[in-house]
Amino acid sequence: MDYKQQVTDALVPTLTDLTPDEIKTKIEQPKTSKQGDLAFPTFTLAKIMHKAPQMIAGEIVEKIDQSNFEKVVAMGPYVNFFFKKAAFSADILGQVLTDGADFGNAKIGEQGQVPIDMSSPNIAKPISMGHLRSTVIGNSLANILTKIDYKPVKINHLGDWGTQFGKLITAYKMWGSEAEVKADPINNLLKYYVRFHKEDVDHPEMDDVARDWFKKLENGDEEALALWKWFRSESLKAFKKIYERLDIDFDSFKGEAFYNDKMDEIVDILESKGLLHESQGAEVVDLSKYDLNPALIKKSDGATLYITRDLAAALYRKRTYDFVQSLYVVGNEQTNHFKQLKAVLKEMGFDWSDQIHHIPFGLITQGGKKLSTRSGRVILLDKVLDDAVALAHKQIEEKNPDLADKDAVADAVGIGAVVFHDLKNERMNNFDFNLEEVVRFEGETGPYVQYAHARAESILRKAGSPAIAADGQALSDPAAWDTLKLLSEFPTIVVRASDEYEPSVVAKYAIHLAKAFNKYYGNTKILVEDDELHARLALVKSVSIVLKEALRLLGVKAPDEM
RNA sequence: GUCAUGGUAGCUCAACUGGAUAGAGCAUCCGCCUUCUAAGCGGAGGGUUGUGAGUUCAAGUCUCACUCGUGACACCA
């Protein structure tokens, strides 16, 4: 049922000065239920009708056919519509119970493929809190897009190429050992890398050695290649453990190295179109007409750069997936890079450059400073997850020591807290890392939402998990009203989240729904035998379904007990 | 310096894209477990929405200027 349309239909006969479309776009949702369920502001009519908005509102109310509403009242300059609660609740509960987890699905994407460049950690470096954002935002967007009928392709564009491998090989050959790397690959490789950057300050000649090693690597030198492969596979093993903890998988691990042999074509195209110019010994594409710095395609020593590989990757993805959109979930400090990328593609004559979207996000800092692997200032994601799970364990021992599957629940709650925390605010917000904040279980957090869901499930168990009819669950209790209305908003929320590429829209919705339900739960006894018992259980079941689905879209689990 | 992005309660953030008395959480204080999970519920205090102008019936939201923070600014990614 389209309630906005219903309100529009009621208004049309009373408002001959406006078209139905104009009326519909002006209808808004009041801030609180006290002001009704939908409202029509009369300000714009004041000019046309030469009357005070309050008067117009009053006149509309007198003329309007109220039969489809509980009541229609004029409140100041607004005409406020109150829905019939019984009919509305039967309608929305019926939809949720019939559709189950599919509630909110939409046929928008028409199966169009959408590669999502996400996570993309660097080989030989640990996954830090910084990578978490790209990983969980990308994963959530993939879930949301799937829900509205797109086909996302999760691509982990590993940082497995570039001059840092020259440095790493150099460092390994100076101080490293096979035994050390085997024992603890990531940490020891990182140790070499950090030491390289420390000593390199006093010994700049090390940079030349490193450059040389990378050059060898690009030319297929056996020793360099063997070391590179080894570093890569060891790192990937460690990464996969973390992805497993987050319950996130990828459709592709094609990293930068994969495009190593696909850059010549890019350079050829650029040359044939006369776009490549020499500047200070390097090969660049001039982008001054886009107000951008030139894109550096080849360094003066002939080696390629980040953007060269990204151009090859963009073209490869277009050919492989014939995408309708191509997303890059990458920090906002790379905004210029993606502007350049799109501009160069456009210059190359690829009109699909418009389908490429950079999904930027804010920086995580510590003590106000940017995290930096080189300087060793890192927050290890594994450690944060460990801390969160340990804290969840502690909470379970305090609050629910008889819980059956403690380990699984502690994982779901601890990791859920961390993931939810990363998704609940707008992408672009920076945030300073604070462990206590991240692993908080009270207030507007992941565990708060999980708890509301677990309470709902608990009631259903206590009720004997009865079969609940999808039809005719009329619930007229005003205490349930806010929860019912929130349930009805879920489909809109999903679409908005995808339009804005904002998982936080879903996270905030989940908090609102959990809050409304907790309030209802705290003030209303659900399990009492009366006429509306089944309708209340239908509400509880619906809340459980939608909370679980909202959390799933965020990549957070919803245990039935906690 | 140029561009980008932000400035809302002590702290962290909302505000349905221009609408009604700017709302939550944390922290502080008070109340609620012999009733479905207290990871909860109810209540109190806390605001010149960075500053100044402008557009509008209406501005946290749009325009301009200024200001502070952060980031990027060709041989890193």
CSV table of N, CA and C in Angstrom, one decimal, chain A residues 168-317:
chain,number,residue,atom,x,y,z
A,168,LEU,N,61.4,-4.1,0.1
A,168,LEU,CA,61.2,-5.3,0.9
A,168,LEU,C,62.3,-6.3,0.6
A,169,ILE,N,62.5,-6.5,-0.7
A,169,ILE,CA,63.6,-7.5,-1.1
A,169,ILE,C,64.9,-7.0,-0.6
A,170,THR,N,65.2,-5.8,-0.8
A,170,THR,CA,66.5,-5.2,-0.3
A,170,THR,C,66.6,-5.5,1.2
A,171,ALA,N,65.6,-5.1,1.9
A,171,ALA,CA,65.6,-5.3,3.4
A,171,ALA,C,65.8,-6.7,3.8
A,172,TYR,N,65.0,-7.6,3.1
A,172,TYR,CA,65.1,-9.0,3.4
A,172,TYR,C,66.5,-9.5,3.2
A,173,LYS,N,67.1,-9.1,2.1
A,173,LYS,CA,68.5,-9.6,1.8
A,173,LYS,C,69.5,-9.1,2.7
A,174,MET,N,69.3,-7.9,3.3
A,174,MET,CA,70.2,-7.4,4.2
A,174,MET,C,70.1,-8.0,5.6
A,175,TRP,N,68.8,-8.1,6.1
A,175,TRP,CA,68.6,-8.5,7.5
A,175,TRP,C,67.7,-9.7,7.7
A,176,GLY,N,67.1,-10.2,6.7
A,176,GLY,CA,66.1,-11.2,6.9
A,176,GLY,C,66.6,-12.7,6.8
A,177,SER,N,65.7,-13.5,7.2
A,177,SER,CA,66.1,-15.0,7.1
A,177,SER,C,64.8,-15.7,6.8
A,178,GLU,N,65.0,-16.8,6.1
A,178,GLU,CA,63.8,-17.7,5.8
A,178,GLU,C,63.1,-18.2,7.0
A,179,ALA,N,63.8,-18.6,8.0
A,179,ALA,CA,63.2,-19.1,9.2
A,179,ALA,C,62.3,-18.1,9.9
A,180,GLU,N,62.8,-16.9,10.0
A,180,GLU,CA,62.0,-15.8,10.6
A,180,GLU,C,60.7,-15.6,9.9
A,181,VAL,N,60.8,-15.5,8.6
A,181,VAL,CA,59.6,-15.2,7.8
A,181,VAL,C,58.6,-16.3,7.9
A,182,LYS,N,59.1,-17.6,7.9
A,182,LYS,CA,58.2,-18.7,8.0
A,182,LYS,C,57.5,-18.7,9.4
A,183,ALA,N,58.2,-18.3,10.4
A,183,ALA,CA,57.7,-18.3,11.8
A,183,ALA,C,56.5,-17.3,11.9
A,184,ASP,N,56.7,-16.2,11.4
A,184,ASP,CA,55.7,-15.1,11.6
A,184,ASP,C,55.9,-14.1,10.4
A,185,PRO,N,55.3,-14.5,9.3
A,185,PRO,CA,55.5,-13.8,8.0
A,185,PRO,C,55.2,-12.3,8.1
A,186,ILE,N,54.0,-12.0,8.4
A,186,ILE,CA,53.6,-10.6,8.4
A,186,ILE,C,54.5,-9.7,9.3
A,187,ASN,N,54.6,-10.1,10.5
A,187,ASN,CA,55.3,-9.3,11.5
A,187,ASN,C,56.8,-9.1,11.1
A,188,ASN,N,57.4,-10.2,10.6
A,188,ASN,CA,58.8,-10.0,10.3
A,188,ASN,C,59.1,-9.3,9.0
A,189,LEU,N,58.2,-9.5,8.1
A,189,LEU,CA,58.3,-8.7,6.8
A,189,LEU,C,58.1,-7.2,7.1
A,190,LEU,N,57.1,-7.0,8.0
A,190,LEU,CA,56.9,-5.6,8.4
A,190,LEU,C,58.1,-5.0,9.1
A,191,LYS,N,58.7,-5.8,9.9
A,191,LYS,CA,59.9,-5.4,10.7
A,191,LYS,C,61.0,-5.0,9.7
A,192,TYR,N,61.2,-5.8,8.7
A,192,TYR,CA,62.2,-5.4,7.7
A,192,TYR,C,61.9,-4.1,7.0
A,193,TYR,N,60.6,-4.0,6.7
A,193,TYR,CA,60.2,-2.8,5.9
A,193,TYR,C,60.3,-1.5,6.8
A,194,VAL,N,60.0,-1.6,8.0
A,194,VAL,CA,60.1,-0.5,8.9
A,194,VAL,C,61.6,-0.1,9.1
A,195,ARG,N,62.4,-1.2,9.3
A,195,ARG,CA,63.8,-0.9,9.4
A,195,ARG,C,64.4,-0.3,8.2
A,196,PHE,N,64.0,-0.7,7.0
A,196,PHE,CA,64.5,-0.1,5.8
A,196,PHE,C,64.2,1.4,5.8
A,197,HIS,N,63.0,1.8,6.2
A,197,HIS,CA,62.7,3.2,6.2
A,197,HIS,C,63.4,4.0,7.2
A,198,LYS,N,63.8,3.3,8.3
A,198,LYS,CA,64.6,4.0,9.4
A,198,LYS,C,66.0,4.3,8.9
A,199,GLU,N,66.6,3.2,8.3
A,199,GLU,CA,68.0,3.3,8.0
A,199,GLU,C,68.2,4.1,6.7
A,200,ASP,N,67.2,4.1,5.9
A,200,ASP,CA,67.3,4.8,4.6
A,200,ASP,C,67.4,6.3,4.7
A,201,VAL,N,67.1,6.8,5.9
A,201,VAL,CA,67.2,8.2,6.1
A,201,VAL,C,68.7,8.6,6.1
A,202,ASP,N,69.6,7.8,6.7
A,202,ASP,CA,71.0,8.1,6.7
A,202,ASP,C,71.7,7.4,5.5
A,203,HIS,N,71.1,6.5,4.8
A,203,HIS,CA,71.7,5.8,3.7
A,203,HIS,C,70.8,5.8,2.5
A,204,PRO,N,70.7,7.0,1.9
A,204,PRO,CA,69.8,7.2,0.7
A,204,PRO,C,70.2,6.2,-0.4
A,205,GLU,N,71.4,5.7,-0.4
A,205,GLU,CA,71.8,4.8,-1.5
A,205,GLU,C,71.0,3.5,-1.5
A,206,MET,N,70.4,3.2,-0.4
A,206,MET,CA,69.5,2.0,-0.3
A,206,MET,C,68.4,2.1,-1.2
A,207,ASP,N,67.9,3.4,-1.5
A,207,ASP,CA,66.8,3.6,-2.4
A,207,ASP,C,67.2,3.1,-3.8
A,208,ASP,N,68.4,3.4,-4.2
A,208,ASP,CA,68.8,3.0,-5.5
A,208,ASP,C,68.8,1.5,-5.6
A,209,VAL,N,69.3,0.8,-4.6
A,209,VAL,CA,69.3,-0.7,-4.6
A,209,VAL,C,67.8,-1.2,-4.7
A,210,ALA,N,66.9,-0.6,-4.0
A,210,ALA,CA,65.5,-1.0,-3.9
A,210,ALA,C,64.9,-0.8,-5.3
A,211,ARG,N,65.2,0.4,-5.9
A,211,ARG,CA,64.6,0.6,-7.3
A,211,ARG,C,65.1,-0.4,-8.2
A,212,ASP,N,66.4,-0.8,-8.1
A,212,ASP,CA,67.0,-1.8,-8.9
A,212,ASP,C,66.3,-3.1,-8.8
A,213,TRP,N,66.0,-3.5,-7.6
A,213,TRP,CA,65.3,-4.8,-7.3
A,213,TRP,C,63.9,-4.8,-7.9
A,214,PHE,N,63.2,-3.6,-7.8
A,214,PHE,CA,61.9,-3.6,-8.4
A,214,PHE,C,61.9,-3.7,-9.9
A,215,LYS,N,62.9,-3.1,-10.4
A,215,LYS,CA,63.1,-3.1,-11.9
A,215,LYS,C,63.3,-4.6,-12.3
A,216,LYS,N,64.2,-5.3,-11.5
A,216,LYS,CA,64.4,-6.7,-11.8
A,216,LYS,C,63.1,-7.5,-11.7
A,217,LEU,N,62.3,-7.2,-10.7
A,217,LEU,CA,61.1,-7.9,-10.5
A,217,LEU,C,60.2,-7.7,-11.8
A,218,GLU,N,60.1,-6.4,-12.2
A,218,GLU,CA,59.3,-6.2,-13.4
A,218,GLU,C,59.8,-6.9,-14.6
A,219,ASN,N,61.1,-7.1,-14.7
A,219,ASN,CA,61.6,-7.7,-15.9
A,219,ASN,C,61.7,-9.3,-15.7
A,220,GLY,N,61.1,-9.8,-14.6
A,220,GLY,CA,61.0,-11.2,-14.5
A,220,GLY,C,62.2,-11.9,-14.0
A,221,ASP,N,63.1,-11.2,-13.3
A,221,ASP,CA,64.2,-11.8,-12.7
A,221,ASP,C,63.8,-12.9,-11.7
A,222,GLU,N,64.5,-14.1,-11.8
A,222,GLU,CA,64.1,-15.3,-11.1
A,222,GLU,C,64.1,-15.1,-9.6
A,223,GLU,N,65.2,-14.7,-9.1
A,223,GLU,CA,65.3,-14.5,-7.6
A,223,GLU,C,64.2,-13.6,-7.1
A,224,ALA,N,64.1,-12.4,-7.8
A,224,ALA,CA,63.2,-11.4,-7.3
A,224,ALA,C,61.7,-12.0,-7.3
A,225,LEU,N,61.4,-12.7,-8.4
A,225,LEU,CA,60.1,-13.2,-8.6
A,225,LEU,C,59.8,-14.3,-7.6
A,226,ALA,N,60.8,-15.1,-7.2
A,226,ALA,CA,60.6,-16.2,-6.3
A,226,ALA,C,60.3,-15.6,-4.9
A,227,LEU,N,61.0,-14.6,-4.5
A,227,LEU,CA,60.8,-13.9,-3.2
A,227,LEU,C,59.4,-13.3,-3.2
A,228,TRP,N,59.1,-12.6,-4.3
A,228,TRP,CA,57.8,-11.9,-4.4
A,228,TRP,C,56.7,-12.9,-4.2
A,229,LYS,N,56.7,-14.0,-4.9
A,229,LYS,CA,55.7,-15.1,-4.8
A,229,LYS,C,55.5,-15.6,-3.4
A,230,TRP,N,56.7,-15.8,-2.8
A,230,TRP,CA,56.7,-16.3,-1.4
A,230,TRP,C,56.1,-15.3,-0.4
A,231,PHE,N,56.5,-14.1,-0.5
A,231,PHE,CA,55.9,-13.0,0.4
A,231,PHE,C,54.4,-13.0,0.2
A,232,ARG,N,54.0,-13.0,-1.1
A,232,ARG,CA,52.6,-12.9,-1.4
A,232,ARG,C,51.8,-14.0,-0.8
A,233,SER,N,52.2,-15.2,-1.0
A,233,SER,CA,51.4,-16.4,-0.6
A,233,SER,C,51.3,-16.4,1.0
A,234,GLU,N,52.4,-16.1,1.6
A,234,GLU,CA,52.4,-16.1,3.1
A,234,GLU,C,51.5,-15.0,3.6
A,235,SER,N,51.5,-13.8,3.0
A,235,SER,CA,50.7,-12.8,3.4
A,235,SER,C,49.2,-13.1,3.2
A,236,LEU,N,48.9,-13.7,2.1
A,236,LEU,CA,47.5,-14.0,1.7
A,236,LEU,C,46.9,-15.0,2.7
A,237,LYS,N,47.8,-15.9,3.2
A,237,LYS,CA,47.3,-16.9,4.2
A,237,LYS,C,46.8,-16.1,5.5
A,238,ALA,N,47.6,-15.2,5.9
A,238,ALA,CA,47.3,-14.4,7.1
A,238,ALA,C,46.0,-13.6,6.9
A,239,PHE,N,45.9,-13.0,5.7
A,239,PHE,CA,44.8,-12.1,5.4
A,239,PHE,C,43.5,-12.9,5.4
A,240,LYS,N,43.6,-14.1,4.9
A,240,LYS,CA,42.3,-14.9,4.8
A,240,LYS,C,41.8,-15.3,6.2
A,241,LYS,N,42.7,-15.5,7.1
A,241,LYS,CA,42.2,-15.7,8.5
A,241,LYS,C,41.4,-14.6,9.0
A,242,ILE,N,41.8,-13.4,8.7
A,242,ILE,CA,41.0,-12.2,9.2
A,242,ILE,C,39.7,-12.1,8.5
A,243,TYR,N,39.7,-12.3,7.2
A,243,TYR,CA,38.5,-12.3,6.4
A,243,TYR,C,37.5,-13.3,6.9
A,244,GLU,N,38.0,-14.5,7.3
A,244,GLU,CA,37.2,-15.5,7.9
A,244,GLU,C,36.5,-15.0,9.2
A,245,ARG,N,37.3,-14.4,10.0
A,245,ARG,CA,36.7,-13.8,11.2
A,245,ARG,C,35.6,-12.8,10.9
A,246,LEU,N,35.8,-12.1,9.9
A,246,LEU,CA,34.8,-11.1,9.6
A,246,LEU,C,33.7,-11.7,8.7
A,247,ASP,N,33.8,-12.9,8.3
A,247,ASP,CA,32.9,-13.6,7.5
A,247,ASP,C,32.7,-12.9,6.2
A,248,ILE,N,33.8,-12.5,5.6
A,248,ILE,CA,33.7,-11.8,4.3
A,248,ILE,C,34.5,-12.6,3.3
A,249,ASP,N,33.9,-12.8,2.1
A,249,ASP,CA,34.7,-13.4,1.1
A,249,ASP,C,34.8,-12.6,-0.2
A,250,PHE,N,35.6,-13.0,-1.1
A,250,PHE,CA,35.9,-12.2,-2.3
A,250,PHE,C,35.6,-13.0,-3.5
A,251,ASP,N,35.3,-12.3,-4.6
A,251,ASP,CA,35.1,-13.0,-5.8
A,251,ASP,C,36.4,-13.0,-6.6
A,252,SER,N,37.3,-12.1,-6.3
A,252,SER,CA,38.6,-12.0,-7.0
A,252,SER,C,39.7,-11.5,-6.1
A,253,PHE,N,40.9,-12.1,-6.2
A,253,PHE,CA,42.1,-11.6,-5.5
A,253,PHE,C,43.1,-11.0,-6.5
A,254,LYS,N,42.6,-10.7,-7.7
A,254,LYS,CA,43.5,-10.1,-8.7
A,254,LYS,C,44.1,-8.8,-8.2
A,255,GLY,N,45.3,-8.8,-7.8
A,255,GLY,CA,45.9,-7.5,-7.3
A,255,GLY,C,46.6,-6.8,-8.4
A,256,GLU,N,47.4,-5.8,-8.0
A,256,GLU,CA,48.1,-5.0,-9.0
A,256,GLU,C,49.0,-5.8,-10.0
A,257,ALA,N,49.6,-6.8,-9.4
A,257,ALA,CA,50.6,-7.6,-10.2
A,257,ALA,C,49.9,-8.2,-11.4
A,258,PHE,N,48.6,-8.6,-11.3
A,258,PHE,CA,47.9,-9.2,-12.3
A,258,PHE,C,47.9,-8.4,-13.6
A,259,TYR,N,48.0,-7.1,-13.4
A,259,TYR,CA,47.8,-6.1,-14.5
A,259,TYR,C,49.2,-5.8,-15.1
A,260,ASN,N,50.2,-6.4,-14.6
A,260,ASN,CA,51.6,-6.1,-15.0
A,260,ASN,C,51.8,-6.3,-16.6
A,261,ASP,N,51.1,-7.3,-17.1
A,261,ASP,CA,51.3,-7.5,-18.6
A,261,ASP,C,50.2,-6.9,-19.4
A,262,LYS,N,49.3,-6.1,-18.7
A,262,LYS,CA,48.2,-5.5,-19.4
A,262,LYS,C,48.3,-4.0,-19.6
A,263,MET,N,49.5,-3.5,-19.2
A,263,MET,CA,49.7,-2.1,-19.3
A,263,MET,C,50.2,-1.6,-20.6
A,264,ASP,N,50.8,-2.5,-21.4
A,264,ASP,CA,51.3,-2.1,-22.7
A,264,ASP,C,50.2,-1.6,-23.6
A,265,GLU,N,49.1,-2.3,-23.5
A,265,GLU,CA,47.9,-1.9,-24.3
A,265,GLU,C,47.5,-0.5,-23.9
A,266,ILE,N,47.5,-0.2,-22.7
A,266,ILE,CA,47.1,1.1,-22.2
A,266,ILE,C,48.0,2.2,-22.8
A,267,VAL,N,49.3,1.9,-22.7
A,267,VAL,CA,50.3,2.8,-23.2
A,267,VAL,C,50.1,3.0,-24.7
A,268,ASP,N,49.8,1.8,-25.4
A,268,ASP,CA,49.6,1.9,-26.9
A,268,ASP,C,48.5,2.8,-27.2
A,269,ILE,N,47.4,2.6,-26.5
A,269,ILE,CA,46.2,3.4,-26.8
A,269,ILE,C,46.5,4.9,-26.6
A,270,LEU,N,47.1,5.1,-25.5
A,270,LEU,CA,47.4,6.5,-25.2
A,270,LEU,C,48.3,7.1,-26.3
A,271,GLU,N,49.3,6.3,-26.7
A,271,GLU,CA,50.2,6.8,-27.8
A,271,GLU,C,49.5,7.0,-29.1
A,272,SER,N,48.6,6.1,-29.4
A,272,SER,CA,48.0,6.1,-30.7
A,272,SER,C,47.0,7.3,-30.8
A,273,LYS,N,46.5,7.7,-29.6
A,273,LYS,CA,45.6,8.8,-29.6
A,273,LYS,C,46.3,10.2,-29.4
A,274,GLY,N,47.7,10.0,-29.3
A,274,GLY,CA,48.5,11.2,-29.1
A,274,GLY,C,48.3,11.9,-27.8
A,275,LEU,N,48.0,11.1,-26.8
A,275,LEU,CA,47.8,11.7,-25.5
A,275,LEU,C,49.0,11.7,-24.6
A,276,LEU,N,50.0,10.9,-25.0
A,276,LEU,CA,51.2,10.8,-24.1
A,276,LEU,C,52.2,11.8,-24.5
A,277,HIS,N,52.7,12.6,-23.5
A,277,HIS,CA,53.7,13.6,-23.7
A,277,HIS,C,54.9,13.3,-22.7
A,278,GLU,N,56.0,13.8,-23.2
A,278,GLU,CA,57.2,13.6,-22.3
A,278,GLU,C,57.3,14.9,-21.5
A,279,SER,N,57.6,14.7,-20.2
A,279,SER,CA,57.8,15.8,-19.3
A,279,SER,C,58.8,15.4,-18.3
A,280,GLN,N,59.8,16.2,-18.2
A,280,GLN,CA,60.9,15.9,-17.2
A,280,GLN,C,61.3,14.4,-17.2
A,281,GLY,N,61.4,13.9,-18.5
A,281,GLY,CA,61.9,12.5,-18.6
A,281,GLY,C,60.8,11.5,-18.4
A,282,ALA,N,59.6,11.9,-17.9
A,282,ALA,CA,58.5,10.9,-17.7
A,282,ALA,C,57.5,11.1,-18.7
A,283,GLU,N,56.6,10.0,-18.8
A,283,GLU,CA,55.5,10.0,-19.8
A,283,GLU,C,54.2,10.4,-19.1
A,284,VAL,N,53.6,11.5,-19.5
A,284,VAL,CA,52.4,11.9,-18.8
A,284,VAL,C,51.3,12.2,-19.8
A,285,VAL,N,50.1,12.2,-19.2
A,285,VAL,CA,48.9,12.6,-19.9
A,285,VAL,C,48.5,14.0,-19.3
A,286,ASP,N,48.4,15.0,-20.2
A,286,ASP,CA,48.0,16.3,-19.7
A,286,ASP,C,46.5,16.3,-19.4
A,287,LEU,N,46.2,16.8,-18.3
A,287,LEU,CA,44.8,16.9,-17.9
A,287,LEU,C,44.4,18.3,-17.5
A,288,SER,N,45.1,19.3,-18.0
A,288,SER,CA,44.8,20.6,-17.6
A,288,SER,C,43.4,21.1,-17.9
A,289,LYS,N,42.8,20.5,-19.0
A,289,LYS,CA,41.4,20.9,-19.3
A,289,LYS,C,40.4,20.4,-18.2
A,290,TYR,N,40.9,19.5,-17.4
A,290,TYR,CA,40.0,19.0,-16.3
A,290,TYR,C,40.4,19.7,-15.0
A,291,ASP,N,41.4,20.6,-15.1
A,291,ASP,CA,41.9,21.2,-13.9
A,291,ASP,C,42.6,20.2,-12.9
A,292,LEU,N,43.2,19.3,-13.6
A,292,LEU,CA,43.9,18.3,-12.8
A,292,LEU,C,45.4,18.3,-13.2
A,293,ASN,N,46.2,17.8,-12.2
A,293,ASN,CA,47.6,17.6,-12.5
A,293,ASN,C,47.7,16.5,-13.6
A,294,PRO,N,48.9,16.6,-14.3
A,294,PRO,CA,49.1,15.5,-15.3
A,294,PRO,C,49.1,14.2,-14.7
A,295,ALA,N,48.6,13.1,-15.4
A,295,ALA,CA,48.7,11.8,-14.9
A,295,ALA,C,50.0,11.2,-15.3
A,296,LEU,N,50.8,10.7,-14.4
A,296,LEU,CA,52.1,10.1,-14.7
A,296,LEU,C,52.0,8.6,-15.0
A,297,ILE,N,52.2,8.4,-16.3
A,297,ILE,CA,52.0,7.0,-16.8
A,297,ILE,C,53.2,6.2,-16.6
A,298,LYS,N,54.4,6.8,-17.0
A,298,LYS,CA,55.7,6.0,-16.8
A,298,LYS,C,56.7,7.0,-16.2
A,299,LYS,N,57.4,6.4,-15.2
A,299,LYS,CA,58.5,7.2,-14.6
A,299,LYS,C,59.6,7.3,-15.5
A,300,SER,N,60.5,8.2,-15.2
A,300,SER,CA,61.7,8.5,-16.0
A,300,SER,C,62.5,7.3,-16.2
A,301,ASP,N,62.5,6.3,-15.3
A,301,ASP,CA,63.3,5.1,-15.5
A,301,ASP,C,62.4,4.0,-16.3
A,302,GLY,N,61.3,4.4,-16.7
A,302,GLY,CA,60.5,3.5,-17.6
A,302,GLY,C,59.5,2.7,-16.8
A,303,ALA,N,59.6,2.7,-15.4
A,303,ALA,CA,58.8,1.8,-14.6
A,303,ALA,C,57.4,2.4,-14.6
A,304,THR,N,56.4,1.6,-14.3
A,304,THR,CA,55.0,2.1,-14.3
A,304,THR,C,54.6,2.6,-12.9
A,305,LEU,N,53.4,3.2,-12.9
A,305,LEU,CA,52.9,3.7,-11.7
A,305,LEU,C,51.5,3.2,-11.4
A,306,TYR,N,51.1,3.5,-10.2
A,306,TYR,CA,49.8,3.1,-9.7
A,306,TYR,C,48.7,3.3,-10.7
A,307,ILE,N,48.7,4.5,-11.3
A,307,ILE,CA,47.5,4.9,-12.2
A,307,ILE,C,47.6,4.0,-13.5
A,308,THR,N,48.8,3.7,-13.9
A,308,THR,CA,48.9,2.9,-15.1
A,308,THR,C,48.2,1.5,-14.9
A,309,ARG,N,48.5,1.0,-13.7
A,309,ARG,CA,47.9,-0.3,-13.4
A,309,ARG,C,46.4,-0.2,-13.2
A,310,ASP,N,46.0,0.9,-12.6
A,310,ASP,CA,44.5,1.1,-12.4
A,310,ASP,C,43.8,1.3,-13.7
A,311,LEU,N,44.4,1.9,-14.7
A,311,LEU,CA,43.8,2.1,-16.0
A,311,LEU,C,43.6,0.7,-16.6
A,312,ALA,N,44.7,-0.1,-16.5
A,312,ALA,CA,44.6,-1.5,-17.1
A,312,ALA,C,43.5,-2.3,-16.4
A,313,ALA,N,43.4,-2.1,-15.0
A,313,ALA,CA,42.4,-2.8,-14.2
A,313,ALA,C,41.0,-2.3,-14.6
A,314,ALA,N,40.8,-1.0,-14.8
A,314,ALA,CA,39.5,-0.5,-15.2
A,314,ALA,C,39.0,-1.1,-16.5
A,315,LEU,N,40.0,-1.1,-17.5
A,315,LEU,CA,39.6,-1.7,-18.8
A,315,LEU,C,39.3,-3.2,-18.7
A,316,TYR,N,40.2,-3.9,-17.9
A,316,TYR,CA,40.0,-5.3,-17.8
A,316,TYR,C,38.6,-5.6,-17.1
A,317,ARG,N,38.3,-4.8,-16.2
A,317,ARG,CA,37.0,-5.1,-15.5
A,317,ARG,C,35.8,-4.8,-16.4
